[in-house]
Amino acid sequence: MEAFLYDKLESGAVKCRLCGWRCTIQPGKRGVCNVRENRNGTLESLVYGRAISYAVDPIEKKPLYHFHPGAFTFSIATVGCNFRCNFCDNWSISQERQIVGDLMLPEEVVFNAQRMKCSAISYTYTEPTIFFEYAYDTAKFARSEGLLNTFVTNGFMSPEAIDMVSPYLDAATVDFKGSADPAFYKNFCGITSVEPIFDSLLEMKRKKIFIEITNLIVPGEGDGKEPYKKLLNWILDNLGPDTPLHLLRFFSSYRYEGTETTQPSLLEEYWQMASDAGFHYVYLGNAPGHKYENTRCPSCGKMVIERFGFEVAKIHLTGKRCAFCGHEINIIL
Ligand code: SF4
């Protein structure tokens, strides 16, 4: 399928405008993501309708804790990614060089979501930006059928892509790694600038897309306190203290196999820093049963959503308000 958002150059090359790489691609070549190819001066998406992975997930698994808690979402992915993270949990599909996957066109994705009683579709597991045309057409059709759409993204998108999908995109989980430390992104993800991620967040905010943020704390090079403080300040200044923030525990995988797991005590220290900085909703991820999985009312401190892992155990809300003190919670129901 012909790609969206690219320019044809006089030389026969094309310039893709989908993500922060903004690749110039010569005839016969592919972009960094390996799933967009210049065929005789036309940029083609090679993964349209090719679902490599699909499953029903609790929306909490994305993670989205403040967006339709307890809902189920139909999750899909294609192969490919615009990052090269050494520690990728889904490396077998994100770094797959062959274009493989089951044929599942947008209408079938929506049909499957409805059949499985899901109220949303999530574009996830790999980076949705690189299968943008597939995600866009699916999201548009899903919206017409009354379903919600969410992206789980590394945020390295272009503002043009966000602008285009925004009429159909309800929520996004934007995943940071190593607290957005530029050196960490360069050495462990192959990314030379983190600025496009922050630009994306601002564009999502402008488009009123509901945002939750994760930060994967990788022990060693990815657990610096200074970059973390900087990230906290940026989020507070630009998105506000009501932004849900998930601190994710790292488990070794891929080229990082055999390395240390993030200790819960370190995550708790980071939790405290965010809390002291003024964040109202901070969570520990990949730590089932931990007390910081629950949502507490920022005003009275009582528990308004009780969770265990990805399961919602109890909700103490009256509409969007705390059932105990009436404080309005930043939540979409
Ligand atoms: S999506 Fe990003 S990585 Fe892929 S071709 Fe376009 S600009 Fe390059």
Short mmCIF file of C-alpha atoms and ligand atoms in Angstrom, two decimals:
data_model
loop_
_atom_site.label_atom_id
_atom_site.label_comp_id
_atom_site.label_asym_id
_atom_site.label_seq_id
_atom_site.Cartn_x
_atom_site.Cartn_y
_atom_site.Cartn_z
CA MET A 1 0.00 0.00 0.00
CA GLU A 2 1.24 3.52 -0.77
CA ALA A 3 2.45 5.19 2.40
CA PHE A 4 1.02 8.33 3.95
CA LEU A 5 3.09 11.39 4.78
CA TYR A 6 6.05 11.39 2.46
CA ASP A 7 7.51 13.61 -0.24
CA LYS A 8 8.81 12.58 -3.62
CA LEU A 9 12.20 14.09 -4.42
CA GLU A 10 13.44 14.95 -7.91
CA SER A 11 16.25 12.43 -7.63
CA GLY A 12 13.77 9.54 -7.30
CA ALA A 13 14.39 9.32 -3.58
CA VAL A 14 11.55 9.87 -1.13
CA LYS A 15 11.43 11.58 2.26
CA CYS A 16 9.29 9.92 4.89
CA ARG A 17 7.63 12.31 7.37
CA LEU A 18 6.18 9.74 9.72
CA CYS A 19 8.68 9.69 12.55
CA GLY A 20 11.60 11.56 14.03
CA TRP A 21 14.10 9.89 11.70
CA ARG A 22 12.59 11.62 8.62
CA CYS A 23 14.44 9.14 6.42
CA THR A 24 15.48 9.99 2.90
CA ILE A 25 15.11 6.67 1.08
CA GLN A 26 16.76 5.87 -2.24
CA PRO A 27 14.95 3.73 -4.86
CA GLY A 28 14.89 0.07 -3.83
CA LYS A 29 15.84 0.87 -0.23
CA ARG A 30 13.94 0.88 3.05
CA GLY A 31 13.80 3.30 5.96
CA VAL A 32 15.34 2.68 9.37
CA CYS A 33 12.17 0.83 10.43
CA ASN A 34 12.69 -1.69 7.60
CA VAL A 35 8.97 -1.74 6.75
CA ARG A 36 8.72 1.22 4.36
CA GLU A 37 10.31 0.86 0.95
CA ASN A 38 10.93 3.18 -1.99
CA ARG A 39 9.58 1.37 -5.04
CA ASN A 40 10.31 3.40 -8.16
CA GLY A 41 9.81 6.71 -6.39
CA THR A 42 6.72 5.67 -4.44
CA LEU A 43 6.95 4.94 -0.72
CA GLU A 44 5.17 1.72 0.16
CA SER A 45 4.16 0.36 3.56
CA LEU A 46 5.10 -3.32 3.52
CA VAL A 47 3.15 -4.29 6.63
CA TYR A 48 -0.36 -3.06 5.87
CA GLY A 49 -2.80 -5.72 7.14
CA ARG A 50 0.00 -8.05 8.29
CA ALA A 51 -0.66 -8.68 11.97
CA ILE A 52 2.28 -10.48 13.55
CA SER A 53 0.74 -10.40 17.01
CA TYR A 54 -2.81 -9.97 18.32
CA ALA A 55 -4.44 -10.66 21.65
CA VAL A 56 -7.09 -9.48 24.08
CA ASP A 57 -5.54 -7.54 26.96
CA PRO A 58 -6.84 -5.69 29.98
CA ILE A 59 -6.38 -1.99 29.23
CA GLU A 60 -4.29 -1.84 32.42
CA LYS A 61 -1.62 -3.86 30.60
CA LYS A 62 -0.87 -1.01 28.15
CA PRO A 63 -0.58 0.46 30.84
CA LEU A 64 -3.60 2.77 30.94
CA TYR A 65 -4.84 3.11 34.53
CA HIS A 66 -6.97 6.23 34.09
CA PHE A 67 -8.72 5.34 30.84
CA HIS A 68 -11.78 3.11 31.07
CA PRO A 69 -10.47 1.01 33.98
CA GLY A 70 -11.39 -2.65 33.70
CA ALA A 71 -11.97 -2.48 29.92
CA PHE A 72 -10.56 -5.03 27.51
CA THR A 73 -8.69 -4.02 24.41
CA PHE A 74 -7.85 -5.91 21.24
CA SER A 75 -4.10 -5.46 20.74
CA ILE A 76 -2.36 -5.70 17.39
CA ALA A 77 1.13 -5.24 15.98
CA THR A 78 3.12 -5.74 12.81
CA VAL A 79 6.84 -6.43 12.56
CA GLY A 80 9.29 -3.52 12.60
CA CYS A 81 10.40 -0.65 14.80
CA ASN A 82 12.13 2.68 14.46
CA PHE A 83 14.18 2.00 17.64
CA ARG A 84 16.90 -0.58 18.22
CA CYS A 85 16.67 -1.05 21.98
CA ASN A 86 19.20 -3.57 23.24
CA PHE A 87 16.79 -4.63 25.97
CA CYS A 88 13.57 -4.85 23.93
CA ASP A 89 11.04 -7.22 25.44
CA ASN A 90 9.39 -7.78 22.05
CA TRP A 91 12.60 -7.95 20.02
CA SER A 92 11.54 -11.11 18.16
CA ILE A 93 8.86 -9.11 16.33
CA SER A 94 10.17 -5.54 16.57
CA GLN A 95 13.56 -6.46 15.07
CA GLU A 96 12.28 -9.10 12.64
CA ARG A 97 13.75 -8.38 9.21
CA GLN A 98 11.31 -10.54 7.23
CA ILE A 99 7.90 -9.08 6.45
CA VAL A 100 5.73 -11.71 8.08
CA GLY A 101 2.33 -11.80 9.77
CA ASP A 102 -1.23 -13.03 9.28
CA LEU A 103 -3.41 -11.17 6.83
CA MET A 104 -5.93 -9.24 8.94
CA LEU A 105 -7.41 -6.20 7.25
CA PRO A 106 -8.81 -3.29 9.29
CA GLU A 107 -12.42 -4.52 9.06
CA GLU A 108 -11.32 -7.91 10.39
CA VAL A 109 -9.43 -6.31 13.27
CA VAL A 110 -12.57 -4.41 14.25
CA PHE A 111 -14.72 -7.50 13.80
CA ASN A 112 -12.35 -9.51 16.00
CA ALA A 113 -12.38 -6.80 18.66
CA GLN A 114 -16.17 -6.81 18.70
CA ARG A 115 -16.34 -10.61 18.72
CA MET A 116 -14.01 -10.69 21.72
CA LYS A 117 -16.16 -8.08 23.53
CA CYS A 118 -13.40 -5.46 23.55
CA SER A 119 -14.31 -1.81 23.81
CA ALA A 120 -10.97 -0.61 22.40
CA ILE A 121 -8.21 -1.46 19.96
CA SER A 122 -4.60 -0.90 21.00
CA TYR A 123 -1.76 -0.53 18.52
CA THR A 124 1.06 -1.91 20.58
CA TYR A 125 3.82 -4.52 21.16
CA THR A 126 5.90 -2.90 18.38
CA GLU A 127 5.86 0.79 17.45
CA PRO A 128 2.50 1.79 15.89
CA THR A 129 4.09 4.71 14.03
CA ILE A 130 5.78 2.33 11.62
CA PHE A 131 2.50 0.62 10.72
CA PHE A 132 0.70 3.93 10.62
CA GLU A 133 -1.47 3.37 7.53
CA TYR A 134 -2.78 0.09 8.94
CA ALA A 135 -3.38 1.64 12.35
CA TYR A 136 -5.01 4.73 10.83
CA ASP A 137 -7.49 2.82 8.65
CA THR A 138 -8.30 0.46 11.50
CA ALA A 139 -8.75 3.30 13.98
CA LYS A 140 -11.00 5.19 11.60
CA PHE A 141 -13.23 2.19 11.02
CA ALA A 142 -13.16 1.28 14.72
CA ARG A 143 -14.34 4.77 15.63
CA SER A 144 -17.25 4.48 13.21
CA GLU A 145 -18.21 1.26 15.03
CA GLY A 146 -18.06 2.94 18.44
CA LEU A 147 -14.72 1.49 19.58
CA LEU A 148 -11.89 3.40 21.24
CA ASN A 149 -8.30 3.52 19.95
CA THR A 150 -5.07 3.68 21.90
CA PHE A 151 -1.41 3.79 20.89
CA VAL A 152 1.43 2.42 22.96
CA THR A 153 4.32 4.35 21.50
CA ASN A 154 7.93 5.30 22.05
CA GLY A 155 6.75 8.81 21.15
CA PHE A 156 9.24 9.21 18.31
CA MET A 157 6.46 10.28 15.95
CA SER A 158 6.19 13.36 13.80
CA PRO A 159 3.65 16.05 14.69
CA GLU A 160 2.17 15.48 11.21
CA ALA A 161 1.42 11.85 12.04
CA ILE A 162 -0.21 12.80 15.33
CA ASP A 163 -2.24 15.50 13.62
CA MET A 164 -3.48 13.01 11.04
CA VAL A 165 -4.50 10.23 13.43
CA SER A 166 -5.76 12.50 16.20
CA PRO A 167 -9.45 12.52 15.16
CA TYR A 168 -9.52 8.76 15.88
CA LEU A 169 -6.93 8.35 18.62
CA ASP A 170 -8.39 8.50 22.12
CA ALA A 171 -5.38 7.74 24.30
CA ALA A 172 -1.66 7.13 24.16
CA THR A 173 0.81 5.50 26.49
CA VAL A 174 4.15 7.15 25.80
CA ASP A 175 7.07 5.00 26.87
CA PHE A 176 10.32 6.53 28.07
CA LYS A 177 13.37 4.43 28.76
CA GLY A 178 16.12 5.44 31.15
CA SER A 179 14.35 8.73 32.00
CA ALA A 180 14.91 10.19 28.51
CA ASP A 181 18.64 10.44 29.13
CA PRO A 182 20.03 11.33 25.66
CA ALA A 183 23.19 9.26 26.26
CA PHE A 184 21.12 6.22 27.18
CA TYR A 185 18.94 6.60 24.07
CA LYS A 186 22.04 6.92 21.91
CA ASN A 187 23.90 3.96 23.37
CA PHE A 188 21.05 1.56 24.02
CA CYS A 189 18.26 2.50 21.56
CA GLY A 190 20.21 3.90 18.60
CA ILE A 191 18.42 7.27 18.81
CA THR A 192 20.43 10.45 18.43
CA SER A 193 17.83 12.96 19.64
CA VAL A 194 15.05 12.65 22.21
CA GLU A 195 13.47 15.98 21.25
CA PRO A 196 10.86 14.46 18.87
CA ILE A 197 9.39 12.57 21.84
CA PHE A 198 8.76 15.77 23.75
CA ASP A 199 7.38 17.44 20.62
CA SER A 200 4.99 14.49 20.22
CA LEU A 201 3.74 14.84 23.77
CA LEU A 202 3.02 18.52 23.23
CA GLU A 203 1.20 17.78 20.00
CA MET A 204 -0.86 15.03 21.70
CA LYS A 205 -1.79 17.45 24.43
CA ARG A 206 -2.86 20.05 21.83
CA LYS A 207 -5.01 17.39 20.15
CA LYS A 208 -6.54 16.40 23.49
CA ILE A 209 -5.35 12.81 23.30
CA PHE A 210 -5.38 11.31 26.80
CA ILE A 211 -1.78 10.65 27.90
CA GLU A 212 -0.19 8.28 30.37
CA ILE A 213 3.58 8.03 30.65
CA THR A 214 5.85 5.14 31.47
CA ASN A 215 9.52 5.25 32.38
CA LEU A 216 11.48 2.01 32.21
CA ILE A 217 14.15 2.09 34.88
CA VAL A 218 17.05 0.02 33.56
CA PRO A 219 19.62 -0.69 36.31
CA GLY A 220 23.04 0.80 35.66
CA GLU A 221 23.17 3.16 32.68
CA GLY A 222 19.38 3.71 32.67
CA ASP A 223 18.75 4.65 36.30
CA GLY A 224 20.38 8.11 36.56
CA LYS A 225 18.71 10.45 39.04
CA GLU A 226 19.55 13.70 37.23
CA PRO A 227 17.85 12.75 33.94
CA TYR A 228 14.91 11.47 35.99
CA LYS A 229 14.52 14.79 37.83
CA LYS A 230 14.70 16.61 34.51
CA LEU A 231 12.01 14.37 33.05
CA LEU A 232 9.76 14.87 36.07
CA ASN A 233 10.11 18.63 35.79
CA TRP A 234 9.33 18.59 32.09
CA ILE A 235 6.17 16.54 32.62
CA LEU A 236 5.04 18.74 35.50
CA ASP A 237 5.65 21.95 33.56
CA ASN A 238 4.13 20.80 30.30
CA LEU A 239 1.50 18.17 31.08
CA GLY A 240 0.76 18.80 34.74
CA PRO A 241 0.78 16.86 38.03
CA ASP A 242 -2.36 14.87 37.15
CA THR A 243 -0.49 12.97 34.41
CA PRO A 244 -0.38 9.28 35.37
CA LEU A 245 3.24 8.15 35.61
CA HIS A 246 4.22 4.48 35.60
CA LEU A 247 7.69 3.46 36.75
CA LEU A 248 8.42 0.16 35.11
CA ARG A 249 10.55 -2.58 36.51
CA PHE A 250 13.11 -3.90 34.04
CA PHE A 251 13.64 -7.61 33.44
CA SER A 252 16.62 -8.62 31.37
CA SER A 253 15.95 -9.57 27.77
CA TYR A 254 17.41 -9.64 24.25
CA ARG A 255 20.98 -8.30 24.20
CA TYR A 256 20.66 -7.36 27.87
CA GLU A 257 19.94 -10.97 28.79
CA GLY A 258 21.48 -11.95 32.11
CA THR A 259 21.71 -8.43 33.51
CA GLU A 260 20.26 -7.19 36.75
CA THR A 261 16.50 -6.73 37.35
CA THR A 262 15.36 -3.40 38.80
CA GLN A 263 15.07 -3.80 42.54
CA PRO A 264 11.68 -2.77 44.00
CA SER A 265 13.53 -0.58 46.53
CA LEU A 266 14.97 1.50 43.67
CA LEU A 267 11.54 1.88 42.10
CA GLU A 268 10.14 2.93 45.46
CA GLU A 269 12.84 5.58 45.72
CA TYR A 270 11.84 6.87 42.28
CA TRP A 271 8.18 6.69 43.28
CA GLN A 272 8.93 8.89 46.30
CA MET A 273 10.83 11.41 44.17
CA ALA A 274 7.87 11.77 41.80
CA SER A 275 5.46 12.02 44.67
CA ASP A 276 7.59 14.66 46.43
CA ALA A 277 7.86 16.58 43.15
CA GLY A 278 4.05 16.88 43.11
CA PHE A 279 2.80 14.06 40.89
CA HIS A 280 -0.67 12.88 41.95
CA TYR A 281 -0.75 9.47 40.29
CA VAL A 282 2.48 7.47 40.33
CA TYR A 283 2.55 3.72 39.88
CA LEU A 284 5.00 0.86 39.95
CA GLY A 285 4.69 -1.41 36.93
CA ASN A 286 5.68 -5.07 36.54
CA ALA A 287 5.38 -5.46 40.31
CA PRO A 288 2.07 -7.29 40.91
CA GLY A 289 0.67 -6.94 44.40
CA HIS A 290 2.69 -3.83 45.23
CA LYS A 291 0.79 -1.13 47.12
CA TYR A 292 1.77 1.44 44.50
CA GLU A 293 -0.43 -0.27 41.90
CA ASN A 294 -3.48 1.39 43.44
CA THR A 295 -4.91 4.83 42.76
CA ARG A 296 -5.30 7.11 45.75
CA CYS A 297 -7.30 10.32 45.81
CA PRO A 298 -4.81 13.22 45.77
CA SER A 299 -7.06 15.17 48.12
CA CYS A 300 -8.10 12.76 50.93
CA GLY A 301 -5.56 9.98 50.30
CA LYS A 302 -8.17 7.20 50.27
CA MET A 303 -7.94 4.41 47.73
CA VAL A 304 -10.24 5.05 44.77
CA ILE A 305 -9.11 2.20 42.50
CA GLU A 306 -7.74 -1.04 43.92
CA ARG A 307 -5.74 -3.25 41.56
CA PHE A 308 -3.84 -6.47 41.56
CA GLY A 309 -1.57 -6.75 38.56
CA PHE A 310 -3.69 -5.88 35.55
CA GLU A 311 -6.91 -6.64 37.38
CA VAL A 312 -9.19 -3.96 38.80
CA ALA A 313 -10.46 -5.24 42.15
CA LYS A 314 -12.62 -2.31 43.34
CA ILE A 315 -13.51 1.19 42.18
CA HIS A 316 -14.59 3.81 44.70
CA LEU A 317 -15.67 6.61 42.41
CA THR A 318 -18.91 8.50 41.94
CA GLY A 319 -18.66 9.37 38.29
CA LYS A 320 -15.16 10.82 38.03
CA ARG A 321 -15.14 11.92 41.66
CA CYS A 322 -13.63 10.32 44.73
CA ALA A 323 -16.46 8.50 46.51
CA PHE A 324 -15.07 9.67 49.89
CA CYS A 325 -14.36 13.38 49.45
CA GLY A 326 -15.74 14.33 46.03
CA HIS A 327 -12.36 15.39 44.57
CA GLU A 328 -12.33 15.11 40.76
CA ILE A 329 -9.92 12.43 39.54
CA ASN A 330 -8.18 12.75 36.18
CA ILE A 331 -9.88 9.78 34.59
CA ILE A 332 -11.83 8.90 31.44
CA LEU A 333 -14.76 6.55 32.07
S1 SF4 B 1 8.67 5.57 9.72
FE1 SF4 B 1 10.50 6.60 10.49
S2 SF4 B 1 12.09 5.05 10.33
FE2 SF4 B 1 10.44 4.37 8.99
S3 SF4 B 1 10.92 5.21 6.99
FE3 SF4 B 1 9.60 6.69 8.00
S4 SF4 B 1 10.99 8.17 8.96
FE4 SF4 B 1 12.20 6.29 8.48
#
